[in-house]
Amino acid sequence: MELSEHLDPAVLGLIQSEVEQTLLGGPRRYTREQVADLAGVPLERAQRLWVSMGFAIDADPDAVMFTDGDAAALRALVSFVDGGALAADAAVAATRALGQSMSRLAEWQVAVLNAHLADELAAAHSGSDAMDRDAMDEESLRAAVGTLTSQLLPTVEALQSYVWRRHLAAATARRAGSVGEDTAHRTLAVGFADMVGYTSLTRRIRVDELSSLLEEFESRTTAVIAQGGGWVIKNVGDEVMFAAEHAADAARIALALQDTTRTDPGLPDLRVGLALGPVLVRFGDLFGAVVNIAARLTTAARPGTVLVDADLAAALRKETARDGGMELRSLRPLRVRGYNRLRAFVLRPGPGTGD
């Protein structure tokens, strides 16, 4: 029987309220009109920003939904925009990107914290008899929630802030010397790596095995990409998208990804595609023809190989001319979706590089 099935709903509601107040910095006090007035923001603008972060608005205009923390955050956001730090027409898009990222992070964190609560309760129940089970459940749950809100959440929040600051410092270092330049349009090497046969594999393995496979794939690819001087753009199921400032770095990352897969029999083969050129950088994601070309090359690549486009091949010939660490072999023009004659090259390690 699940814990929620034998706990008094009123107890669960009270505990949920306590957790919510801890997370939100206080109880819900205001309607949407009241919080907009308190923040000094027109109601329509406040609602637009709230929804863009991924939160619903109650259809009842008199519903008490918002806290003092919500009002303070709304004031800070509007002050940030009105002060010129963020263009007004980009505010909704920025909050939407932030909301989507935080939503995914929160879903994962809640799963972890729920598992911790379950372990705490299981330990508290060991040795208790059935007669005092309900009382123990309520008492144990309150104690576990108290520990969670007073100790674990501040630790998670501090760690989250630390990782964010570290990534901010790394992104700043990558943009060194670009102050005043248009950083939304950049020339980058973009790559994709995806697992071969992933769809059929998911039909043959258990959910827990799939979880382990994805964890291993993401762990290994993230390490290779970061160590190689690139950065992960996003993971989508069986595929990782990454970028690098220089063609040679992207090429070495691609070869290293293939190498790490070959040495691990637990991972499927990879296909890797790379392209170089101008991209649109939008809230951490990349868009444009270069991204499409890299994706098409990944799809066209044979298992265990790396395909690159003509621009990246040309850049590699310049960047690696001195060390000869890589080889390129021209292929016949490819016919892929959106491109009838896409020039492509197979990238391989050069002689004497251990392959």
Tab-separated table of C-alpha atoms in Angstrom:
chain	number	residue	atom	x	y	z
A	1	MET	CA	0.000	0.000	0.000
A	2	GLU	CA	1.277	3.470	-0.911
A	3	LEU	CA	1.943	5.910	1.899
A	4	SER	CA	-0.650	8.344	0.545
A	5	GLU	CA	-3.341	5.637	0.674
A	6	HIS	CA	-3.374	5.320	4.475
A	7	LEU	CA	-2.468	8.864	5.540
A	8	ASP	CA	-5.236	11.301	6.383
A	9	PRO	CA	-5.714	13.600	3.335
A	10	ALA	CA	-5.850	16.552	5.717
A	11	VAL	CA	-2.388	15.634	7.009
A	12	LEU	CA	-1.016	15.364	3.493
A	13	GLY	CA	-2.546	18.724	2.599
A	14	LEU	CA	-1.039	20.365	5.665
A	15	ILE	CA	2.416	18.959	4.949
A	16	GLN	CA	2.159	20.055	1.303
A	17	SER	CA	1.265	23.557	2.499
A	18	GLU	CA	4.265	23.620	4.850
A	19	VAL	CA	6.629	22.533	2.074
A	20	GLU	CA	5.169	25.085	-0.326
A	21	GLN	CA	5.562	27.951	2.136
A	22	THR	CA	9.176	26.971	2.720
A	23	LEU	CA	9.877	26.886	-1.009
A	24	LEU	CA	7.977	30.064	-1.873
A	25	GLY	CA	9.064	32.080	1.141
A	26	GLY	CA	5.602	32.449	2.640
A	27	PRO	CA	1.916	31.704	2.146
A	28	ARG	CA	-0.191	32.634	-0.866
A	29	ARG	CA	-1.687	36.054	-0.165
A	30	TYR	CA	-2.625	37.818	-3.397
A	31	THR	CA	-4.826	37.559	-6.447
A	32	ARG	CA	-3.332	38.262	-9.850
A	33	GLU	CA	-4.537	41.864	-9.793
A	34	GLN	CA	-3.170	42.403	-6.303
A	35	VAL	CA	0.283	41.013	-7.081
A	36	ALA	CA	0.481	43.133	-10.234
A	37	ASP	CA	-0.454	46.240	-8.260
A	38	LEU	CA	2.020	45.370	-5.509
A	39	ALA	CA	4.800	44.974	-8.074
A	40	GLY	CA	3.743	48.121	-9.936
A	41	VAL	CA	3.266	46.222	-13.198
A	42	PRO	CA	0.273	46.279	-15.569
A	43	LEU	CA	-1.814	43.125	-15.122
A	44	GLU	CA	-1.472	42.040	-18.749
A	45	ARG	CA	2.310	42.286	-18.622
A	46	ALA	CA	2.468	40.422	-15.322
A	47	GLN	CA	0.285	37.602	-16.652
A	48	ARG	CA	2.315	37.318	-19.838
A	49	LEU	CA	5.563	36.935	-17.893
A	50	TRP	CA	4.004	34.457	-15.453
A	51	VAL	CA	2.656	32.219	-18.220
A	52	SER	CA	5.943	32.434	-20.151
A	53	MET	CA	7.684	30.841	-17.167
A	54	GLY	CA	5.364	27.850	-17.537
A	55	PHE	CA	2.908	28.546	-14.724
A	56	ALA	CA	-0.860	28.399	-15.084
A	57	ILE	CA	-3.187	31.209	-14.025
A	58	ASP	CA	-6.419	30.246	-12.279
A	59	ALA	CA	-9.509	31.072	-14.323
A	60	ASP	CA	-11.014	32.613	-11.200
A	61	PRO	CA	-9.721	36.214	-11.005
A	62	ASP	CA	-10.273	36.164	-7.228
A	63	ALA	CA	-8.121	33.072	-6.670
A	64	VAL	CA	-5.351	33.678	-4.141
A	65	MET	CA	-2.275	32.374	-5.971
A	66	PHE	CA	0.702	34.612	-5.313
A	67	THR	CA	3.171	35.251	-2.497
A	68	ASP	CA	5.339	38.160	-1.408
A	69	GLY	CA	8.215	36.350	-3.121
A	70	ASP	CA	6.292	36.379	-6.409
A	71	ALA	CA	5.737	40.117	-6.114
A	72	ALA	CA	9.426	40.731	-5.357
A	73	ALA	CA	10.519	38.570	-8.312
A	74	LEU	CA	8.132	40.375	-10.646
A	75	ARG	CA	9.470	43.765	-9.543
A	76	ALA	CA	13.058	42.592	-10.019
A	77	LEU	CA	12.373	41.203	-13.486
A	78	VAL	CA	10.611	44.331	-14.704
A	79	SER	CA	13.355	46.520	-13.207
A	80	PHE	CA	15.936	44.378	-15.013
A	81	VAL	CA	14.150	44.873	-18.339
A	82	ASP	CA	13.297	48.539	-17.863
A	83	GLY	CA	16.867	49.253	-16.826
A	84	GLY	CA	18.043	48.179	-20.277
A	85	ALA	CA	19.836	44.970	-19.270
A	86	LEU	CA	17.360	42.924	-21.319
A	87	ALA	CA	15.431	44.103	-24.356
A	88	ALA	CA	11.715	44.402	-23.667
A	89	ASP	CA	10.793	42.289	-26.682
A	90	ALA	CA	13.120	39.528	-25.458
A	91	ALA	CA	11.810	39.372	-21.885
A	92	VAL	CA	9.047	36.860	-22.577
A	93	ALA	CA	11.372	34.605	-24.591
A	94	ALA	CA	14.024	34.804	-21.876
A	95	THR	CA	11.608	33.909	-19.093
A	96	ARG	CA	10.211	31.072	-21.201
A	97	ALA	CA	13.690	29.614	-21.729
A	98	LEU	CA	14.435	29.943	-18.016
A	99	GLY	CA	11.108	28.390	-17.062
A	100	GLN	CA	11.581	25.399	-19.356
A	101	SER	CA	15.067	24.726	-18.031
A	102	MET	CA	13.976	25.030	-14.402
A	103	SER	CA	10.911	22.859	-14.985
A	104	ARG	CA	13.017	19.951	-16.223
A	105	LEU	CA	15.457	20.403	-13.358
A	106	ALA	CA	12.641	20.521	-10.797
A	107	GLU	CA	11.024	17.333	-12.142
A	108	TRP	CA	14.315	15.485	-11.721
A	109	GLN	CA	14.960	16.936	-8.262
A	110	VAL	CA	11.490	16.041	-6.993
A	111	ALA	CA	12.028	12.436	-8.117
A	112	VAL	CA	15.315	12.331	-6.189
A	113	LEU	CA	13.846	13.969	-3.079
A	114	ASN	CA	10.801	11.681	-3.123
A	115	ALA	CA	13.097	8.680	-3.200
A	116	HIS	CA	14.951	10.129	-0.212
A	117	LEU	CA	11.674	10.597	1.682
A	118	ALA	CA	10.711	6.999	0.959
A	119	ASP	CA	14.056	5.767	2.323
A	120	GLU	CA	13.644	7.880	5.460
A	121	LEU	CA	10.167	6.502	6.090
A	122	ALA	CA	11.221	2.925	5.423
A	123	ALA	CA	13.959	3.283	8.026
A	124	ALA	CA	11.520	4.820	10.525
A	125	HIS	CA	9.024	1.978	10.022
A	126	SER	CA	11.452	-0.863	10.465
A	127	GLY	CA	10.366	-2.821	13.516
A	128	SER	CA	7.076	-0.963	14.056
A	129	ASP	CA	3.873	-3.007	14.326
A	130	ALA	CA	0.721	-2.558	12.304
A	131	MET	CA	-1.272	-0.919	15.162
A	132	ASP	CA	0.837	2.230	15.267
A	133	ARG	CA	1.624	2.300	11.533
A	134	ASP	CA	-0.663	5.230	10.736
A	135	ALA	CA	0.686	7.296	13.641
A	136	MET	CA	4.233	6.414	12.690
A	137	ASP	CA	3.538	7.360	9.072
A	138	GLU	CA	2.345	10.825	10.017
A	139	GLU	CA	5.089	11.375	12.558
A	140	SER	CA	7.807	10.030	10.280
A	141	LEU	CA	6.603	11.992	7.293
A	142	ARG	CA	6.619	15.234	9.246
A	143	ALA	CA	10.128	14.525	10.520
A	144	ALA	CA	11.381	13.600	7.055
A	145	VAL	CA	9.823	16.675	5.476
A	146	GLY	CA	11.339	18.824	8.212
A	147	THR	CA	14.784	17.425	7.474
A	148	LEU	CA	14.219	17.920	3.774
A	149	THR	CA	13.245	21.572	4.013
A	150	SER	CA	15.778	22.567	6.659
A	151	GLN	CA	18.854	20.719	5.427
A	152	LEU	CA	18.622	19.185	1.979
A	153	LEU	CA	16.910	21.976	0.053
A	154	PRO	CA	19.442	24.670	1.057
A	155	THR	CA	22.229	22.300	0.024
A	156	VAL	CA	20.601	21.639	-3.344
A	157	GLU	CA	20.011	25.361	-3.854
A	158	ALA	CA	23.637	26.212	-3.019
A	159	LEU	CA	24.930	23.501	-5.356
A	160	GLN	CA	22.625	24.717	-8.113
A	161	SER	CA	23.919	28.267	-7.707
A	162	TYR	CA	27.532	27.067	-7.718
A	163	VAL	CA	27.111	25.071	-10.947
A	164	TRP	CA	25.346	28.015	-12.593
A	165	ARG	CA	28.163	30.397	-11.637
A	166	ARG	CA	30.765	27.961	-12.919
A	167	HIS	CA	28.975	27.633	-16.249
A	168	LEU	CA	28.591	31.411	-16.403
A	169	ALA	CA	32.341	31.787	-15.916
A	170	ALA	CA	33.043	29.183	-18.621
A	171	ALA	CA	30.669	30.868	-21.078
A	172	THR	CA	32.261	34.236	-20.326
A	173	ALA	CA	35.704	32.794	-21.038
A	174	ARG	CA	34.481	31.461	-24.386
A	175	ARG	CA	33.243	34.944	-25.276
A	176	ALA	CA	36.469	36.716	-24.239
A	177	GLY	CA	37.109	39.685	-26.496
A	178	SER	CA	33.531	39.799	-27.812
A	179	VAL	CA	32.265	42.692	-25.674
A	180	GLY	CA	30.137	44.915	-27.866
A	181	GLU	CA	29.915	42.337	-30.641
A	182	ASP	CA	26.778	40.588	-31.854
A	183	THR	CA	26.962	37.359	-29.864
A	184	ALA	CA	23.622	36.084	-31.176
A	185	HIS	CA	25.238	35.329	-34.543
A	186	ARG	CA	28.442	33.341	-34.284
A	187	THR	CA	30.557	30.984	-36.345
A	188	LEU	CA	30.770	27.631	-34.579
A	189	ALA	CA	31.427	23.982	-35.236
A	190	VAL	CA	28.237	22.073	-34.449
A	191	GLY	CA	28.049	18.327	-33.913
A	192	PHE	CA	25.579	15.562	-33.198
A	193	ALA	CA	26.255	12.057	-31.925
A	194	ASP	CA	23.495	9.486	-31.717
A	195	MET	CA	23.282	5.839	-30.735
A	196	VAL	CA	22.741	3.328	-33.534
A	197	GLY	CA	19.705	1.065	-33.168
A	198	TYR	CA	18.330	2.916	-30.171
A	199	THR	CA	14.659	2.523	-31.119
A	200	SER	CA	14.848	-1.250	-31.513
A	201	LEU	CA	16.977	-1.458	-28.370
A	202	THR	CA	14.275	0.210	-26.273
A	203	ARG	CA	11.888	-2.597	-27.225
A	204	ARG	CA	14.250	-5.270	-25.899
A	205	ILE	CA	15.456	-3.893	-22.573
A	206	ARG	CA	13.771	-3.025	-19.274
A	207	VAL	CA	13.101	0.538	-18.188
A	208	ASP	CA	15.801	0.383	-15.501
A	209	GLU	CA	18.301	-0.875	-18.080
A	210	LEU	CA	17.335	1.983	-20.397
A	211	SER	CA	17.911	4.452	-17.570
A	212	SER	CA	21.391	3.014	-16.961
A	213	LEU	CA	22.192	3.134	-20.683
A	214	LEU	CA	21.182	6.782	-21.024
A	215	GLU	CA	23.094	7.704	-17.873
A	216	GLU	CA	26.248	6.028	-19.199
A	217	PHE	CA	25.836	7.650	-22.622
A	218	GLU	CA	25.280	11.135	-21.213
A	219	SER	CA	28.069	10.766	-18.652
A	220	ARG	CA	30.654	9.638	-21.180
A	221	THR	CA	29.717	12.088	-23.924
A	222	THR	CA	29.584	15.042	-21.531
A	223	ALA	CA	33.049	14.216	-20.197
A	224	VAL	CA	34.532	13.852	-23.696
A	225	ILE	CA	32.952	17.064	-24.975
A	226	ALA	CA	33.983	19.158	-21.973
A	227	GLN	CA	37.502	17.719	-21.913
A	228	GLY	CA	37.843	18.466	-25.620
A	229	GLY	CA	37.077	22.156	-25.247
A	230	GLY	CA	33.454	22.037	-26.402
A	231	TRP	CA	30.148	22.277	-24.596
A	232	VAL	CA	26.914	20.326	-24.604
A	233	ILE	CA	23.963	22.144	-26.160
A	234	LYS	CA	21.375	19.530	-25.199
A	235	ASN	CA	20.641	15.835	-24.860
A	236	VAL	CA	17.560	14.476	-26.602
A	237	GLY	CA	17.050	10.799	-25.850
A	238	ASP	CA	19.688	8.870	-27.759
A	239	GLU	CA	21.402	11.972	-29.164
A	240	VAL	CA	23.719	14.676	-27.875
A	241	MET	CA	24.225	18.017	-29.612
A	242	PHE	CA	27.458	19.902	-28.942
A	243	ALA	CA	29.447	22.882	-30.175
A	244	ALA	CA	33.039	24.103	-30.235
A	245	GLU	CA	34.742	27.340	-31.187
A	246	HIS	CA	37.302	25.667	-33.434
A	247	ALA	CA	36.987	23.023	-36.122
A	248	ALA	CA	39.946	21.032	-34.817
A	249	ASP	CA	38.453	20.840	-31.310
A	250	ALA	CA	35.126	19.631	-32.687
A	251	ALA	CA	36.876	17.024	-34.843
A	252	ARG	CA	38.923	15.685	-31.946
A	253	ILE	CA	35.792	15.517	-29.804
A	254	ALA	CA	34.010	13.520	-32.525
A	255	LEU	CA	36.872	11.033	-32.827
A	256	ALA	CA	37.131	10.731	-29.047
A	257	LEU	CA	33.396	10.026	-28.812
A	258	GLN	CA	33.799	7.170	-31.266
A	259	ASP	CA	36.843	5.912	-29.409
A	260	THR	CA	35.128	5.846	-26.018
A	261	THR	CA	32.191	3.943	-27.509
A	262	ARG	CA	34.420	1.319	-29.093
A	263	THR	CA	36.080	0.644	-25.730
A	264	ASP	CA	32.746	0.119	-23.935
A	265	PRO	CA	30.815	-2.979	-25.084
A	266	GLY	CA	27.808	-1.781	-23.089
A	267	LEU	CA	27.239	1.195	-25.399
A	268	PRO	CA	25.850	0.957	-28.959
A	269	ASP	CA	27.857	2.300	-31.883
A	270	LEU	CA	27.607	6.009	-32.604
A	271	ARG	CA	27.038	8.080	-35.706
A	272	VAL	CA	28.620	11.539	-35.589
A	273	GLY	CA	28.118	14.502	-37.913
A	274	LEU	CA	29.893	17.893	-37.862
A	275	ALA	CA	29.411	21.159	-39.740
A	276	LEU	CA	30.975	24.618	-39.484
A	277	GLY	CA	29.456	28.020	-40.131
A	278	PRO	CA	27.245	30.854	-38.897
A	279	VAL	CA	24.573	29.968	-36.350
A	280	LEU	CA	21.910	31.801	-34.404
A	281	VAL	CA	22.520	31.506	-30.662
A	282	ARG	CA	19.215	31.733	-28.829
A	283	PHE	CA	18.961	31.066	-25.079
A	284	GLY	CA	21.665	28.425	-25.125
A	285	ASP	CA	20.375	26.611	-28.207
A	286	LEU	CA	21.658	26.866	-31.786
A	287	PHE	CA	19.704	27.324	-34.998
A	288	GLY	CA	20.402	27.651	-38.712
A	289	ALA	CA	21.522	25.766	-41.794
A	290	VAL	CA	24.733	24.594	-40.117
A	291	VAL	CA	22.726	22.804	-37.442
A	292	ASN	CA	20.555	21.146	-40.099
A	293	ILE	CA	23.593	20.035	-42.095
A	294	ALA	CA	25.254	18.506	-39.023
A	295	ALA	CA	22.038	16.625	-38.237
A	296	ARG	CA	21.720	15.331	-41.821
A	297	LEU	CA	25.347	14.170	-41.828
A	298	THR	CA	24.757	12.305	-38.565
A	299	THR	CA	21.812	10.470	-40.088
A	300	ALA	CA	23.840	9.604	-43.211
A	301	ALA	CA	26.944	8.419	-41.330
A	302	ARG	CA	27.668	4.716	-41.036
A	303	PRO	CA	27.903	3.259	-37.519
A	304	GLY	CA	31.234	4.067	-35.936
A	305	THR	CA	32.119	6.859	-38.374
A	306	VAL	CA	32.296	10.659	-38.418
A	307	LEU	CA	31.071	12.766	-41.364
A	308	VAL	CA	31.936	16.457	-41.741
A	309	ASP	CA	30.822	19.115	-44.208
A	310	ALA	CA	33.012	20.915	-46.741
A	311	ASP	CA	33.491	24.054	-44.635
A	312	LEU	CA	34.657	22.132	-41.597
A	313	ALA	CA	36.932	19.996	-43.793
A	314	ALA	CA	38.530	23.129	-45.241
A	315	ALA	CA	39.051	24.605	-41.780
A	316	LEU	CA	40.583	21.342	-40.563
A	317	ARG	CA	43.113	21.354	-43.369
A	318	LYS	CA	44.304	24.760	-42.151
A	319	GLU	CA	44.110	24.159	-38.407
A	320	THR	CA	45.726	20.704	-38.400
A	321	ALA	CA	48.154	21.073	-41.294
A	322	ARG	CA	51.128	21.034	-38.936
A	323	ASP	CA	50.348	17.969	-36.833
A	324	GLY	CA	48.646	15.711	-39.362
A	325	GLY	CA	46.532	14.245	-36.567
A	326	MET	CA	43.473	13.637	-38.765
A	327	GLU	CA	42.633	12.416	-42.226
A	328	LEU	CA	39.745	13.349	-44.524
A	329	ARG	CA	38.328	11.273	-47.351
A	330	SER	CA	35.914	12.869	-49.780
A	331	LEU	CA	32.627	11.119	-50.523
A	332	ARG	CA	30.241	11.441	-53.404
A	333	PRO	CA	27.725	14.233	-52.794
A	334	LEU	CA	24.975	13.005	-50.499
A	335	ARG	CA	21.290	13.260	-51.176
A	336	VAL	CA	19.614	13.958	-47.838
A	337	ARG	CA	16.449	15.707	-46.740
A	338	GLY	CA	16.666	19.358	-47.774
A	339	TYR	CA	19.958	18.937	-49.664
A	340	ASN	CA	20.303	17.225	-53.057
A	341	ARG	CA	24.107	17.408	-53.328
A	342	LEU	CA	25.646	17.783	-49.885
A	343	ARG	CA	29.440	17.528	-49.945
A	344	ALA	CA	30.692	15.310	-47.151
A	345	PHE	CA	33.983	13.905	-45.896
A	346	VAL	CA	34.787	10.952	-43.665
A	347	LEU	CA	36.973	12.034	-40.752
A	348	ARG	CA	39.509	9.550	-39.398
A	349	PRO	CA	42.473	9.663	-37.020
A	350	GLY	CA	45.747	10.242	-38.799
A	351	PRO	CA	48.553	7.669	-38.977
A	352	GLY	CA	50.354	7.148	-35.726
A	353	THR	CA	47.463	8.381	-33.563
A	354	GLY	CA	46.658	4.981	-32.116
A	355	ASP	CA	43.727	3.933	-34.293
